[in-house]
mmCIF file of C-alpha atoms and ligand atoms in Angstrom:
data_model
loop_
_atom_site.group_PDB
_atom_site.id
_atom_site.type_symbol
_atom_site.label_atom_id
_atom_site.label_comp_id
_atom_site.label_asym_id
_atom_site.label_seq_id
_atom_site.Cartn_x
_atom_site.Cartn_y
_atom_site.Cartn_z
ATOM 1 C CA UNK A 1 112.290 189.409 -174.072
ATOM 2 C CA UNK A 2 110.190 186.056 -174.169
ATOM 3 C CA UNK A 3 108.668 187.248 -177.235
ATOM 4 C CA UNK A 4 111.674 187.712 -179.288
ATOM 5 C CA UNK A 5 112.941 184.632 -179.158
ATOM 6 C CA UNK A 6 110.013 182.993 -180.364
ATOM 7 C CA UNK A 7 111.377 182.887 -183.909
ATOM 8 C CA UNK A 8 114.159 180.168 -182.886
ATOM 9 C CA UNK A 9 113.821 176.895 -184.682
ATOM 10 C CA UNK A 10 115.319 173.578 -183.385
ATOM 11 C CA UNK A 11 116.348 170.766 -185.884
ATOM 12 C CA UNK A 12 114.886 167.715 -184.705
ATOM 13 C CA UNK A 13 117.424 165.052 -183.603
ATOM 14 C CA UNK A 14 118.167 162.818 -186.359
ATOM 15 C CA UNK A 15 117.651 159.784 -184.419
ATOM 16 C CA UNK A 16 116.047 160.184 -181.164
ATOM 17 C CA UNK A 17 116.684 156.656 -179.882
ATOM 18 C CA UNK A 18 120.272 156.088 -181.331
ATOM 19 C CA UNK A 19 121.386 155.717 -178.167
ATOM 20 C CA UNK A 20 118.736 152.871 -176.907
ATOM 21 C CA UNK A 21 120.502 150.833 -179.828
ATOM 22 C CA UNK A 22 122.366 147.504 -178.406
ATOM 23 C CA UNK A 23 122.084 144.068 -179.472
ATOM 24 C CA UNK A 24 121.070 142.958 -176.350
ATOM 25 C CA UNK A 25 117.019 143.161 -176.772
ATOM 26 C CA UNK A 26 114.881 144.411 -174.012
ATOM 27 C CA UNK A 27 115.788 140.356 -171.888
ATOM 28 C CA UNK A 28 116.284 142.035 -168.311
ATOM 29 C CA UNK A 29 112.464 144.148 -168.982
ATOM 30 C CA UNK A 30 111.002 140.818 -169.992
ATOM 31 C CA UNK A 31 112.488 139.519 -166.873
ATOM 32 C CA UNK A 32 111.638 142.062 -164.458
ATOM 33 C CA UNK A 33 107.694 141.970 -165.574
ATOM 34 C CA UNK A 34 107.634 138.254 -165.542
ATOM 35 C CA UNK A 35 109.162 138.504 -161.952
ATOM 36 C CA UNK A 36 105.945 140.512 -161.041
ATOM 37 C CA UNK A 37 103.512 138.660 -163.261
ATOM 38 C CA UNK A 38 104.511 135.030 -161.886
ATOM 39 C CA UNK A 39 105.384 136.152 -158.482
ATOM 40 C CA UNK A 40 101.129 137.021 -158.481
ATOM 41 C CA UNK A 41 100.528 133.824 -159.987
ATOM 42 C CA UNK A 42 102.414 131.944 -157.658
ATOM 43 C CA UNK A 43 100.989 133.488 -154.591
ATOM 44 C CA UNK A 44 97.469 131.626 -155.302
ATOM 45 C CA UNK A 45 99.574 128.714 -156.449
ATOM 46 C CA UNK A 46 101.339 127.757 -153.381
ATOM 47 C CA UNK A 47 98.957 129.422 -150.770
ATOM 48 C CA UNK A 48 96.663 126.717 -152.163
ATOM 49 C CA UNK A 49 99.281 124.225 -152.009
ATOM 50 C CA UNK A 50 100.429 124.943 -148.742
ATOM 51 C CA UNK A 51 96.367 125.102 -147.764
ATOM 52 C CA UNK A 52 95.700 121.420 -149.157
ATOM 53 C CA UNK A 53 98.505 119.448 -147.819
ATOM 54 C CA UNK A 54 99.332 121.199 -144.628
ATOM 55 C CA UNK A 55 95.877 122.722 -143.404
ATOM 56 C CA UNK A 56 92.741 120.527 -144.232
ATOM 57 C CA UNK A 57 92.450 117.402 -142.256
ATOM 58 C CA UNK A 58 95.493 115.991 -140.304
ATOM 59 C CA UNK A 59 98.186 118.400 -142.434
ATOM 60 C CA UNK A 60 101.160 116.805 -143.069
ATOM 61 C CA UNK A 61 100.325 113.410 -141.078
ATOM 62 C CA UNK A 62 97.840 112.577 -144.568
ATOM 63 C CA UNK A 63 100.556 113.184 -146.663
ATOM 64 C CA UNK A 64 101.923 109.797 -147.967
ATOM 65 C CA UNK A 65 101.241 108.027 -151.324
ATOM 66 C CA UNK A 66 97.846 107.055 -151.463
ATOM 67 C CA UNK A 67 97.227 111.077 -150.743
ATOM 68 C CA UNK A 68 99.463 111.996 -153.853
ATOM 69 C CA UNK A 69 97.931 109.212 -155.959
ATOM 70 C CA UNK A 70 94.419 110.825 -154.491
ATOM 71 C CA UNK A 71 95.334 113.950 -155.921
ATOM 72 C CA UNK A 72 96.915 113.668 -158.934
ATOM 73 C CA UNK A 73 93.654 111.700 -160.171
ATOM 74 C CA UNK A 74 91.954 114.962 -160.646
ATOM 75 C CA UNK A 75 93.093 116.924 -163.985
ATOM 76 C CA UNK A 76 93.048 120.306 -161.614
ATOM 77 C CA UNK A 77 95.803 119.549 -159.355
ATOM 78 C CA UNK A 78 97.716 117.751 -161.851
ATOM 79 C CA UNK A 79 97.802 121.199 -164.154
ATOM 80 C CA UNK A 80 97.884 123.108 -160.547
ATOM 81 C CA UNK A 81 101.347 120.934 -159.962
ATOM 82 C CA UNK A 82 102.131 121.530 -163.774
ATOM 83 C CA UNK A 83 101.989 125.434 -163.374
ATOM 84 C CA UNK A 84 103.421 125.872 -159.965
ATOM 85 C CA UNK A 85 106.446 123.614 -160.753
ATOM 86 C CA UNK A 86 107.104 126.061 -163.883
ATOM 87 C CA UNK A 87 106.573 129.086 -162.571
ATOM 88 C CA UNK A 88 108.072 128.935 -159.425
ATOM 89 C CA UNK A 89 111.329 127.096 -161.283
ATOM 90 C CA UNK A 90 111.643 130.257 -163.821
ATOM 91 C CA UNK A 91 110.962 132.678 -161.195
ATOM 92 C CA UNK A 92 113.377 131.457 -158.861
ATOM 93 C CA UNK A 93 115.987 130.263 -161.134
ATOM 94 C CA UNK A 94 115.732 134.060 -162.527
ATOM 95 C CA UNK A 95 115.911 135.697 -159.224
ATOM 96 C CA UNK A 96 118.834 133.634 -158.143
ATOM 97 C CA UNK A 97 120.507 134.856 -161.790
ATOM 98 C CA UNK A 98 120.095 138.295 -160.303
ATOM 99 C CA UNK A 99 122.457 137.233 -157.578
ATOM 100 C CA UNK A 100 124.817 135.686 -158.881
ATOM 101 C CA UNK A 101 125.494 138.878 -161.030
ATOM 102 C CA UNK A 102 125.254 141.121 -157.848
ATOM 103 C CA UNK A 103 127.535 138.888 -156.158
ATOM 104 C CA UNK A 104 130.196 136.924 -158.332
ATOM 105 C CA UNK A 105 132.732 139.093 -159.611
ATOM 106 C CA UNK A 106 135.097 137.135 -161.695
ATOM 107 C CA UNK A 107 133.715 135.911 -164.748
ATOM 108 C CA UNK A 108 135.119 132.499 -164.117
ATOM 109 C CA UNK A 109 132.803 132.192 -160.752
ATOM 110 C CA UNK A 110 129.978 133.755 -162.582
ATOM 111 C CA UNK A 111 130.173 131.380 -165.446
ATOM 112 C CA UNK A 112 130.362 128.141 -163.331
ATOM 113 C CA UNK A 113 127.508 129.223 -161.006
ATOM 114 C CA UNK A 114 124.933 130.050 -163.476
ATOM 115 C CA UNK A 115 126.284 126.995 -165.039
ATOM 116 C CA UNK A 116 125.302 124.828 -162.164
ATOM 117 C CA UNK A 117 122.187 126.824 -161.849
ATOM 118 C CA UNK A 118 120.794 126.172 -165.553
ATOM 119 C CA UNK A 119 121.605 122.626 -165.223
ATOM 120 C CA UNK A 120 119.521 122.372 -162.140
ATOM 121 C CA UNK A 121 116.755 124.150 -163.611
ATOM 122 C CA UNK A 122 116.555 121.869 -166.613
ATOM 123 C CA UNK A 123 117.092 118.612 -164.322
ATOM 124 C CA UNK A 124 114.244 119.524 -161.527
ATOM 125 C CA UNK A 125 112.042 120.903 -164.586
ATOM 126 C CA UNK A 126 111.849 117.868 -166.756
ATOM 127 C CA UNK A 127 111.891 115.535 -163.569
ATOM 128 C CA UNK A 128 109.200 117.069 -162.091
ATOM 129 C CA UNK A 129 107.185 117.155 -165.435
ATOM 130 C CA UNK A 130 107.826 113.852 -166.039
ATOM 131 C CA UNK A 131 106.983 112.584 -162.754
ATOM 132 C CA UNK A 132 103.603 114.269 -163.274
ATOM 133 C CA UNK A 133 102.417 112.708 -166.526
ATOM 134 C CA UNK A 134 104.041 109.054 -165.697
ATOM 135 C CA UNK A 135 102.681 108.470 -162.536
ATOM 136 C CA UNK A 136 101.120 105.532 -161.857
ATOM 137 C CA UNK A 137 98.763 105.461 -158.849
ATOM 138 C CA UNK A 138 98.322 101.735 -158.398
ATOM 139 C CA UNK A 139 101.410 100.173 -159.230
ATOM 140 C CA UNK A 140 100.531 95.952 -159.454
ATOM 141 C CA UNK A 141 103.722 94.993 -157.609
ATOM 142 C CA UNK A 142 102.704 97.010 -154.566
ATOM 143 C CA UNK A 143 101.042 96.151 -151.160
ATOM 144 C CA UNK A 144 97.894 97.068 -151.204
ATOM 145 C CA UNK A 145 97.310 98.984 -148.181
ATOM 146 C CA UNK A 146 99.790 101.254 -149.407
ATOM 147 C CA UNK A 147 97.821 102.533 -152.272
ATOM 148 C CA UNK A 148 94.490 104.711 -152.914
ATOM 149 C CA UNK A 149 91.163 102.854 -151.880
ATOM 150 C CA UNK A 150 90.537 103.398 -155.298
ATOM 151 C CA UNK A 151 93.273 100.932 -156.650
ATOM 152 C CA UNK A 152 91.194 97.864 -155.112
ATOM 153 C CA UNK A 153 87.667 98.652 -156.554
ATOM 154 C CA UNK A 154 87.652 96.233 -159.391
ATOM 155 C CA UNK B 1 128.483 151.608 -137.682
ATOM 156 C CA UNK B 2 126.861 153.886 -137.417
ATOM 157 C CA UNK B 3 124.280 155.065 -140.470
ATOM 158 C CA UNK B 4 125.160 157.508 -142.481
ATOM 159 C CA UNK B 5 123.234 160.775 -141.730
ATOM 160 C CA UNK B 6 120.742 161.712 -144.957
ATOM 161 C CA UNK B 7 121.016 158.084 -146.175
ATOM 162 C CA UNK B 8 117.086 157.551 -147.255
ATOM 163 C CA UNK B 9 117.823 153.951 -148.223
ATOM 164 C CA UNK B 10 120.442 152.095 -146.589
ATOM 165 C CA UNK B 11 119.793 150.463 -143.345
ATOM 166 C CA UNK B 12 116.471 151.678 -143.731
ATOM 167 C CA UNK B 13 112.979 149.808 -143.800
ATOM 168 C CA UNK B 14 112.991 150.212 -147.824
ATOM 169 C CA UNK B 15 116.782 148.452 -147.575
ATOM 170 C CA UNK B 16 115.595 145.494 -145.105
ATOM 171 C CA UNK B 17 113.165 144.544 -146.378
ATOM 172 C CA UNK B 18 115.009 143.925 -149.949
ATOM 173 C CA UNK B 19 117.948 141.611 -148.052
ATOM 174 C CA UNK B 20 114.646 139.766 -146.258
ATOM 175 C CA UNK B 21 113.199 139.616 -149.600
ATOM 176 C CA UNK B 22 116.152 137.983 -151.008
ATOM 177 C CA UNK B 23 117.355 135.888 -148.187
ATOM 178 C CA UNK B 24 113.723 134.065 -148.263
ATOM 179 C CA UNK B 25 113.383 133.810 -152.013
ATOM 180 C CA UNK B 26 117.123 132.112 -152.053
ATOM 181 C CA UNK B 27 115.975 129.387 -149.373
ATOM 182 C CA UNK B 28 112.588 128.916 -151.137
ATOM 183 C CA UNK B 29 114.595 128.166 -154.498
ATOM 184 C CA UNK B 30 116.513 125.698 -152.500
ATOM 185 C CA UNK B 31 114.026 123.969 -150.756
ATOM 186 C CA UNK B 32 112.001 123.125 -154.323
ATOM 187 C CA UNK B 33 115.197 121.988 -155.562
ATOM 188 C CA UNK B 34 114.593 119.253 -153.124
ATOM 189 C CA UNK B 35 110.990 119.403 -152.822
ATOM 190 C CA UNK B 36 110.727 118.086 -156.565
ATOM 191 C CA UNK B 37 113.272 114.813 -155.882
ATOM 192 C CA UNK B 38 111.874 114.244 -152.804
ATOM 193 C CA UNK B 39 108.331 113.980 -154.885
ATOM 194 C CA UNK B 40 109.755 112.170 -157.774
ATOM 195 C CA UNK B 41 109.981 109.103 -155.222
ATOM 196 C CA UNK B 42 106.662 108.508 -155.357
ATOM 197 C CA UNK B 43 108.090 106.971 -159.451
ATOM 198 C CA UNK B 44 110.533 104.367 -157.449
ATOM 199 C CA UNK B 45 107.940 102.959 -155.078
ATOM 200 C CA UNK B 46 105.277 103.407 -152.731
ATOM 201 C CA UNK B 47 107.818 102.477 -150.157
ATOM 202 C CA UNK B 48 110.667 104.763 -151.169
ATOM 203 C CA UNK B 49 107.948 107.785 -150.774
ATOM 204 C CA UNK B 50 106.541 106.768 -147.857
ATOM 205 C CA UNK B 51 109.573 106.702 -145.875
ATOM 206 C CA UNK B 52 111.435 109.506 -146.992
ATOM 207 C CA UNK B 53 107.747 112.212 -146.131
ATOM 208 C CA UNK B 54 107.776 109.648 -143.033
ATOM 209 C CA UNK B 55 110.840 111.907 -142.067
ATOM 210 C CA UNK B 56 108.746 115.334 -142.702
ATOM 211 C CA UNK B 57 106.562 114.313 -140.130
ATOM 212 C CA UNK B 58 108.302 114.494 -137.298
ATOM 213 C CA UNK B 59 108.887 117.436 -134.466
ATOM 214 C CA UNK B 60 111.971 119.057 -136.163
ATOM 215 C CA UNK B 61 110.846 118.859 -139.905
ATOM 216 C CA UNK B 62 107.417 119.939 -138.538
ATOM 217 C CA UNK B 63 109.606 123.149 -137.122
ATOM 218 C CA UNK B 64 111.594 123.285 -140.462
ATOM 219 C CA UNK B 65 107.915 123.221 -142.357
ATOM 220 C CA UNK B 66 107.089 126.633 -140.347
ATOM 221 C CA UNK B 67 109.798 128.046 -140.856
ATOM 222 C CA UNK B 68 109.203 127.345 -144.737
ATOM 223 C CA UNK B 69 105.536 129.007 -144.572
ATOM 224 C CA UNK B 70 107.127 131.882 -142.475
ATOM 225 C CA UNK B 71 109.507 132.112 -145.204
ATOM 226 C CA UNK B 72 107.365 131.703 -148.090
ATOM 227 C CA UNK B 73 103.874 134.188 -146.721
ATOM 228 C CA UNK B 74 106.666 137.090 -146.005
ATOM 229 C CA UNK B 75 108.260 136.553 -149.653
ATOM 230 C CA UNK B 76 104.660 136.493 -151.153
ATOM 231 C CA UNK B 77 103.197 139.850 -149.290
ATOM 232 C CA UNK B 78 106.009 141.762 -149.916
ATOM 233 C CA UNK B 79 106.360 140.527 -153.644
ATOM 234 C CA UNK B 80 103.037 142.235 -153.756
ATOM 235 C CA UNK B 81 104.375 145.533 -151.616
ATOM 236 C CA UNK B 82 107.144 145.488 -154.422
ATOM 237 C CA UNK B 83 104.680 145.205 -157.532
ATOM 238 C CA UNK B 84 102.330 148.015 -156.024
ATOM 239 C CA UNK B 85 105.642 149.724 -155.234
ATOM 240 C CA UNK B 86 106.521 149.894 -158.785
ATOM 241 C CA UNK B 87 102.873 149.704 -160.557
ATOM 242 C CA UNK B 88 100.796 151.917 -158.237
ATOM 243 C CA UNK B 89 101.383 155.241 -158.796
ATOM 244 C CA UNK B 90 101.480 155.973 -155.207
ATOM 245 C CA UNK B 91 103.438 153.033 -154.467
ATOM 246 C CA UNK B 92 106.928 154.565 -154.035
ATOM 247 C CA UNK B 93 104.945 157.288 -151.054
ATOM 248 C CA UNK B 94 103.616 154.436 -149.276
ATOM 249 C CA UNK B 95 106.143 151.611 -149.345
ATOM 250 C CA UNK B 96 107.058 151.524 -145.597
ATOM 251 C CA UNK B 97 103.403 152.142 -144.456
ATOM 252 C CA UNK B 98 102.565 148.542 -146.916
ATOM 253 C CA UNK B 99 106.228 147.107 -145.146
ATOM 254 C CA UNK B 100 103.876 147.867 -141.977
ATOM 255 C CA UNK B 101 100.770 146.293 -143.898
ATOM 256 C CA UNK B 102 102.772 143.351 -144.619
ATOM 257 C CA UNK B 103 104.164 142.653 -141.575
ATOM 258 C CA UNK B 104 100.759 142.890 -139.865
ATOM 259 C CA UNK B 105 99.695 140.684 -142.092
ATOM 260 C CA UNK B 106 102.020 138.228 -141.936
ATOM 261 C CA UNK B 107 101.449 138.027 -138.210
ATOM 262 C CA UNK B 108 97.588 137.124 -138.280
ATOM 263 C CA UNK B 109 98.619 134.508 -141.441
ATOM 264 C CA UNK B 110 100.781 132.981 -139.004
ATOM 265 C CA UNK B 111 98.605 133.151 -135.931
ATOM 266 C CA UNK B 112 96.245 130.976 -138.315
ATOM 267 C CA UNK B 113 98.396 128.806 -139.439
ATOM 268 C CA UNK B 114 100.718 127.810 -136.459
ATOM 269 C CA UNK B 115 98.582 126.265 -133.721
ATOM 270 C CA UNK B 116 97.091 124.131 -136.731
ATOM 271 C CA UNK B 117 99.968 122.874 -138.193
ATOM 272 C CA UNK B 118 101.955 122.343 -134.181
ATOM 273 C CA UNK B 119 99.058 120.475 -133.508
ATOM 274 C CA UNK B 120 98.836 118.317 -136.511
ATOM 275 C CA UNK B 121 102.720 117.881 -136.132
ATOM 276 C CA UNK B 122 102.883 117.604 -132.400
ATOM 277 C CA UNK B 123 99.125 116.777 -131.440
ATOM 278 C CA UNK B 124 99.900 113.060 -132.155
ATOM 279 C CA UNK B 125 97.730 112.904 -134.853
ATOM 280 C CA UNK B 126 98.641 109.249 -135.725
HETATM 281 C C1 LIG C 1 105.871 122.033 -146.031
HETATM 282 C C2 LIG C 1 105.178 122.398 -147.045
HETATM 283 C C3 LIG C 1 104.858 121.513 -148.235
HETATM 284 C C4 LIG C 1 104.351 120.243 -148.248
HETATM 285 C C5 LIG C 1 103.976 119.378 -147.051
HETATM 286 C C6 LIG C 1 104.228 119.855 -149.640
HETATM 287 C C7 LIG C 1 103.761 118.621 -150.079
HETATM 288 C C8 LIG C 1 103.657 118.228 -151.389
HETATM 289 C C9 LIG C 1 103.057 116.991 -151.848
HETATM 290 C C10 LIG C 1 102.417 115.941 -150.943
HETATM 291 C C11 LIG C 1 103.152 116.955 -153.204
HETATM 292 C C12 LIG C 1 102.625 115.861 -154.114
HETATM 293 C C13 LIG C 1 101.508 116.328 -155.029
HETATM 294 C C14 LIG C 1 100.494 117.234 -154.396
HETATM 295 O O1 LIG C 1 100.137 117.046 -153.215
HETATM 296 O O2 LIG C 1 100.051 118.187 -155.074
HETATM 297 C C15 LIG C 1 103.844 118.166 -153.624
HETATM 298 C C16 LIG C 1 104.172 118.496 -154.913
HETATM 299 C C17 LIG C 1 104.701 119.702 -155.311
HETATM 300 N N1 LIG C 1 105.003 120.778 -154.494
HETATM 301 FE FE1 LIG C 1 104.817 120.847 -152.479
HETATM 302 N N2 LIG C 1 104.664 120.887 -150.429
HETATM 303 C C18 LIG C 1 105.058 121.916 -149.618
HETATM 304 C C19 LIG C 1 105.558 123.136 -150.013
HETATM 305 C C20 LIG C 1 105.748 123.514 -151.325
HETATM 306 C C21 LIG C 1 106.243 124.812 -151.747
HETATM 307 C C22 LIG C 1 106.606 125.944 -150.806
HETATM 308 C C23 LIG C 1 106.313 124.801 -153.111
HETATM 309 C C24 LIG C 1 106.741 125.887 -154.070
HETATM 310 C C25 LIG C 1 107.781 126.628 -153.929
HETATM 311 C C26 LIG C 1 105.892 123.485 -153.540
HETATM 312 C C27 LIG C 1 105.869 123.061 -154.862
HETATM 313 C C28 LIG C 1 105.488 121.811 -155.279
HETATM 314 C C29 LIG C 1 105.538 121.363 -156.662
HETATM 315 C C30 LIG C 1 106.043 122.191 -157.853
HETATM 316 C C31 LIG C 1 105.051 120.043 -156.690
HETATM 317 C C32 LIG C 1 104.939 119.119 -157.907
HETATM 318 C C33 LIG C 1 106.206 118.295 -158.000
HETATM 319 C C34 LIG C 1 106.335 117.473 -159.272
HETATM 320 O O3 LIG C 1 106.051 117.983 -160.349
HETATM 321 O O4 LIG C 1 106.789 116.324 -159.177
HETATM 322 N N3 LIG C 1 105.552 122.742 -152.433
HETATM 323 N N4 LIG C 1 104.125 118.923 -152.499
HETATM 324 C C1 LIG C 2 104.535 133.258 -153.320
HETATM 325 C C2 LIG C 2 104.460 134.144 -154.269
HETATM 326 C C3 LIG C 2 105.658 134.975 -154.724
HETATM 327 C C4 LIG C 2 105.620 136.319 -154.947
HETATM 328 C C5 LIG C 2 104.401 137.259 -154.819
HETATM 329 C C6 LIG C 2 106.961 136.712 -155.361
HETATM 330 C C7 LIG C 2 107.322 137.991 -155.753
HETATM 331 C C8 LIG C 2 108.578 138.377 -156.134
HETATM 332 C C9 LIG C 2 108.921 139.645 -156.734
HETATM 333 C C10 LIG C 2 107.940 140.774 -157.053
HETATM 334 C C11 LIG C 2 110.260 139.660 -156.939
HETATM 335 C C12 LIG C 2 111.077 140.783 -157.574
HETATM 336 C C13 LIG C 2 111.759 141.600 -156.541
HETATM 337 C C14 LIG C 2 112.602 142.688 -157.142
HETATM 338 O O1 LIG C 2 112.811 142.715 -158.372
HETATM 339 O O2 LIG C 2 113.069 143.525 -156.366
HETATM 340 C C15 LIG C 2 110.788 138.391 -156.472
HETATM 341 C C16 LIG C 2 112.122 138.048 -156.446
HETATM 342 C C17 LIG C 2 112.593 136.781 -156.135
HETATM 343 N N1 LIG C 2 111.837 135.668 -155.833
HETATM 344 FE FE1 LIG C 2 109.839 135.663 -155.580
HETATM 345 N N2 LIG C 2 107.798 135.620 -155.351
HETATM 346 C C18 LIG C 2 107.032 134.519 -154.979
HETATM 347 C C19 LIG C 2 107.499 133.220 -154.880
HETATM 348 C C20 LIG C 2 108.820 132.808 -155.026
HETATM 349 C C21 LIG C 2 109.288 131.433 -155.004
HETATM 350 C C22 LIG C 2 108.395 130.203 -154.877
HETATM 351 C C23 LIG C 2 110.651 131.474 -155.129
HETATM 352 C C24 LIG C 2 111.646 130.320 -155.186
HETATM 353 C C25 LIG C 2 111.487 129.242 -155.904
HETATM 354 C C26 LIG C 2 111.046 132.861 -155.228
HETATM 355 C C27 LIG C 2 112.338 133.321 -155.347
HETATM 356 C C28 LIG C 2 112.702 134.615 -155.614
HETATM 357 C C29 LIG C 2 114.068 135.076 -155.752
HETATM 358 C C30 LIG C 2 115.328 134.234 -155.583
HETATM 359 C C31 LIG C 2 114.009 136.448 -156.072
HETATM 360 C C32 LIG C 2 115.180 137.399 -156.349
HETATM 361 C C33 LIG C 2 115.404 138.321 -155.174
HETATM 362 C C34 LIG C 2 116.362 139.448 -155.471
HETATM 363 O O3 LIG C 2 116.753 139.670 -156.635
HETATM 364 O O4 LIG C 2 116.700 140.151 -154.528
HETATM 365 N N3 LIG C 2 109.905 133.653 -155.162
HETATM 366 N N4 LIG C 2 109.735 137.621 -155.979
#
């Protein structure tokens, strides 16, 4: 039986991925690997973060400005900053898309949540950018013993 | 309610760990949100900054601040669980033994890290 129906020939499908065509792009696979890919990232990102300011020395008692201004003098931390603010922005403005589609079912309410959500992410984006590249460690107007040790040497 | 008999996912380990998952990641969003302004005083004045992480310092923010790293270590190990989950290719067999994995981790992480940061926050430090 198996034998004689060896001779039977089937035409290739004229297009095999017709039905993959949409305008849409491949966004949401993007998305999903960049979820995994940052989410990685991140982890060494805000471990050492959360290491720096909350586990070395007094923790959060050292935090104040002359700490920041400490910090931000060296080039590492500054792009460390740089990359976590990014990151973590993109990936959590992205995961936060996800749920507002899971959860908002009128258009109206979807459109006016990711809305707000986009605006935020541009606003805390180019703030926090900014804020990294104009900061000025020893403002000239301030008390000293506010500032960095290093803001009195000369 | 009860669960449905021959449900594999919901109200499972595999379905709790998804709601934790998203419950965390939705806080951590949040808290950035503020984390970034709360930075960007340090481009008003030394003052400005000083007073406003003045308020992080005490007892209940020190509490909120756990809670954060709570937040955030669970979020990070299972982001990993959920990348070998889908990368691994035996991922999908072993998902609830990593949950297990990740929750045992997260317990020593947080062994670690609370007695150091309760005593910087209620040690007296300053
Ligand atoms: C309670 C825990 C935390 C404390 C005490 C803390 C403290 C600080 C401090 C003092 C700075 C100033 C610069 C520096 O030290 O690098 C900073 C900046 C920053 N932190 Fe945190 N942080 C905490 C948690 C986090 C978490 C969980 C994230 C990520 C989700 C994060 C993201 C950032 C970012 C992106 C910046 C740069 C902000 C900018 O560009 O203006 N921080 N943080
Ligand atoms: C610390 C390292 C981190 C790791 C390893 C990580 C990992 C992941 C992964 C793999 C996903 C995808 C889950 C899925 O598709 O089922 C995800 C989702 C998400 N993450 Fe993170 N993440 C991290 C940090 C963050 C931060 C800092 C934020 C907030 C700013 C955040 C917010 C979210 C949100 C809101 C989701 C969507 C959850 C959902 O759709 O259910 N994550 N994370």
């Amino acid at each position: 039986m198996a034998q004689a129906t060896s001779q039977v020939t089937v035409d290739a499908p004229r297009s095999p991925y017709d039905r993959r065509k949409t305008t849409r792009g491949n966004f949401e696979l993007y998305s999903w690997v960049f979820m995994r890919a940052s989410g990685v990232v991140l982890l060494v990102l805000i471990f050492g973060h959360l290491w720096m300011n909350l586990m070395v020395g007094e923790g959060v008692h050292a935090i104040d400005f002359g700490f920041v201004a400490g910090k931000w003098a060296s080039p590492l931390w500054q792009v460390w900053d740089l990359l976590m603010l990014w990151l973590a922005m993109i990936h959590g403005t992205n995961g936060v898309r996800t749920i507002i589609n899971d959860y908002a079912q009128r258009d109206g309410t979807r459109m006016v949540l990711k809305g707000l959500l986009y605006l935020a992410f541009v606003v805390v984006v180019v703030l926090g950018t900014l804020v990294i590249f104009t900061f000025d460690p020893c403002p000239t107007d301030a008390p000293a013993d506010l500032l960095a040790s290093f803001c009195s040497a000369n | 309610m009860p669960t449905p008999a021959g449900t594999l996912y919901r109200g499972r380990e595999g379905m709790w760990s998804w709601v934790a998952h998203r419950v965390t990641g939705v806080l951590i969003f949040f808290f950035l949100l503020v984390h970034v302004l709360d930075t960007a005083l340090v481009r008003v004045s030394p003052e400005a900054y000083n007073a406003v992480i003045g308020t992080y310092q005490t007892p209940i923010m020190g509490l909120g601040e756990a809670g954060l790293v709570a937040a955030i270590v669970f979020h990070a190990f299972n982001g990993v669980r959920v990348v070998l989950v889908d990368f691994w290719a035996k991922g999908p067999k072993y998902q609830k033994t990593m949950l297990w994995v990740v929750v045992g981790l997260f317990v020593v992480t947080m062994a670690g890290f609370l007695p150091r940061h309760l005593m910087n926050v209620f040690g007296g430090g300053h």
